[in-house]
Amino acid sequence: QKEVEQDPGPLSVPEGAIVSLNCTYSNSAFQYFMWYRQYSRKGPELLMYTYSSGNKEDGRFTAQVDKSSKYISLFIRDSQPSDSATYLCATSGRNFVFGPGTRLSVLP
Amino acid sequence: EPEVTQTPSHQVTQMGQEVILRCVPISNHLYFYWYRQILGQKVEFLVSFYNNEISEKSEIFDDQFSVERPDGSNFTLKIRSTKLEDSAMYFCASSVAVTSSPLHFGNGTRLTVT
């Protein structure tokens, strides 16, 4: 079983839609959870960081963690074409582990 | 906002040649990392470095690879004898603390081995 799984997409949505991106992880020792945005040929850019179950909001982005089901989500409200990128979830326990990323396209 | 900087942005080299990829981590960060991303694939861990020594390394990080912090600001990845399959984006990252604070990435060096 892979440590962090993520639907690779691609996911296409119209501008203004609410986007839901999801990951599952296998190791209950993972304590910290991150979402990164990666534009083509650029480094991953940290969007959200949390270490507890529940929701964390930052502007149009909300990260949700459910440790009981080992499920993490990122919601993007009022999506914009500039949100078109690959979104990587990551967890850490002893080391950082990344999901393969979901490619998102927001169509104008 | 402080950032991780990497040079060069693109490096082309011939198979068998040595390359050195350079990184300047964020100044108050103590943990340093190299990751690799082959085109279209996931970000893969290579090595972590703390207190002037390797903390962890993956099975990708074989004897052809080495890391060094030659001074107080630079962090380098050396590939001794490049292979075609080393062609990838190489990302440097740093963090304040191990795993309990997030990684901050540079924009990467695109290595092309011909």
Coordinates of C-alpha atoms in Angstrom, one line a residue, chain B:
Chain B
E1 CA 9.5 36.8 2.4
P2 CA 12.7 34.7 2.7
E3 CA 13.0 32.0 0.1
V4 CA 15.2 29.1 -0.9
T5 CA 17.3 29.9 -4.0
Q6 CA 18.8 27.4 -6.4
T7 CA 21.4 27.7 -9.1
P8 CA 21.6 27.0 -12.0
S9 CA 18.0 26.9 -13.1
H10 CA 18.9 24.6 -16.0
Q11 CA 22.0 22.4 -16.4
V12 CA 22.9 20.3 -19.4
T13 CA 25.7 17.8 -19.1
Q14 CA 27.0 14.8 -20.8
M15 CA 26.7 11.3 -19.4
G16 CA 29.6 10.5 -17.1
Q17 CA 30.3 14.1 -16.2
E18 CA 30.1 15.4 -12.6
V19 CA 27.5 18.1 -11.7
I20 CA 27.1 20.2 -8.7
L21 CA 23.7 21.7 -7.9
R22 CA 23.7 24.6 -5.5
C23 CA 21.2 25.9 -3.0
V24 CA 20.9 28.7 -0.5
P25 CA 18.4 27.6 2.2
I26 CA 16.4 30.1 4.3
S27 CA 18.8 31.6 6.8
N28 CA 17.3 30.5 10.1
H29 CA 16.5 27.0 8.9
L30 CA 18.4 24.1 10.3
Y31 CA 17.3 21.1 8.2
F32 CA 18.1 20.8 4.5
Y33 CA 16.8 18.4 1.9
W34 CA 17.1 17.4 -1.7
Y35 CA 14.2 16.0 -3.6
R36 CA 14.0 14.8 -7.2
Q37 CA 11.1 14.9 -9.6
I38 CA 11.3 13.1 -12.9
L39 CA 9.0 14.8 -15.5
G40 CA 5.4 13.8 -14.9
Q41 CA 6.2 11.8 -11.8
K42 CA 6.0 12.4 -8.1
V43 CA 8.4 14.3 -5.9
E44 CA 10.9 11.8 -4.4
F45 CA 13.0 12.2 -1.3
L46 CA 16.8 11.9 -1.8
V47 CA 18.5 13.1 1.4
S48 CA 18.1 15.1 4.5
F49 CA 20.9 17.0 6.2
Y50 CA 21.3 18.4 9.7
N51 CA 24.2 19.6 11.8
N52 CA 26.6 19.0 9.0
E53 CA 25.7 15.4 8.4
I54 CA 23.2 13.2 6.6
S55 CA 20.2 12.4 8.7
E56 CA 18.4 10.1 6.2
K57 CA 18.8 9.1 2.7
S58 CA 16.7 7.1 0.2
E59 CA 17.7 4.2 -1.9
I60 CA 18.0 6.6 -4.8
F61 CA 20.8 8.4 -3.0
D62 CA 23.6 5.9 -3.9
D63 CA 27.4 6.3 -3.9
Q64 CA 27.1 8.6 -7.0
F65 CA 25.5 11.3 -4.9
S66 CA 27.0 13.4 -2.1
V67 CA 25.9 16.5 -0.2
E68 CA 27.9 19.2 1.4
R69 CA 27.4 22.4 3.3
P70 CA 30.7 24.1 2.4
D71 CA 30.0 27.3 4.3
G72 CA 27.3 28.9 6.4
S73 CA 24.9 29.5 3.6
N74 CA 25.3 27.1 0.7
F75 CA 24.1 23.5 0.4
T76 CA 25.2 21.4 -2.5
L77 CA 24.3 18.2 -4.2
K78 CA 27.0 16.5 -6.3
I79 CA 26.4 13.8 -8.8
R80 CA 29.8 12.2 -9.6
S81 CA 29.1 10.4 -12.8
T82 CA 25.8 11.3 -14.3
K83 CA 23.5 8.8 -16.1
L84 CA 20.7 9.4 -18.5
E85 CA 18.2 8.5 -15.8
D86 CA 19.5 11.3 -13.6
S87 CA 17.6 13.7 -15.8
A88 CA 15.0 15.4 -13.6
M89 CA 14.1 18.5 -11.6
Y90 CA 16.1 18.6 -8.4
F91 CA 14.6 20.6 -5.6
C92 CA 16.3 21.9 -2.5
A93 CA 14.1 22.4 0.6
S94 CA 14.7 23.6 4.1
S95 CA 12.7 23.7 7.4
V96 CA 13.1 25.2 10.8
A97 CA 12.6 21.8 12.6
V98 CA 12.5 18.2 11.4
T99 CA 9.0 17.2 10.2
S100 CA 7.1 19.5 12.8
S101 CA 7.5 22.5 10.5
P102 CA 6.8 22.5 6.8
L103 CA 9.3 22.3 4.0
H104 CA 10.0 25.3 1.9
F105 CA 11.2 24.6 -1.6
G106 CA 13.3 26.3 -4.1
N107 CA 12.3 26.5 -7.8
G108 CA 14.6 23.7 -8.7
T109 CA 17.4 22.9 -11.1
R110 CA 16.4 21.1 -14.3
L111 CA 19.2 18.6 -15.0
T112 CA 19.4 17.2 -18.5
V113 CA 21.9 14.4 -19.1
T114 CA 22.6 13.8 -22.8

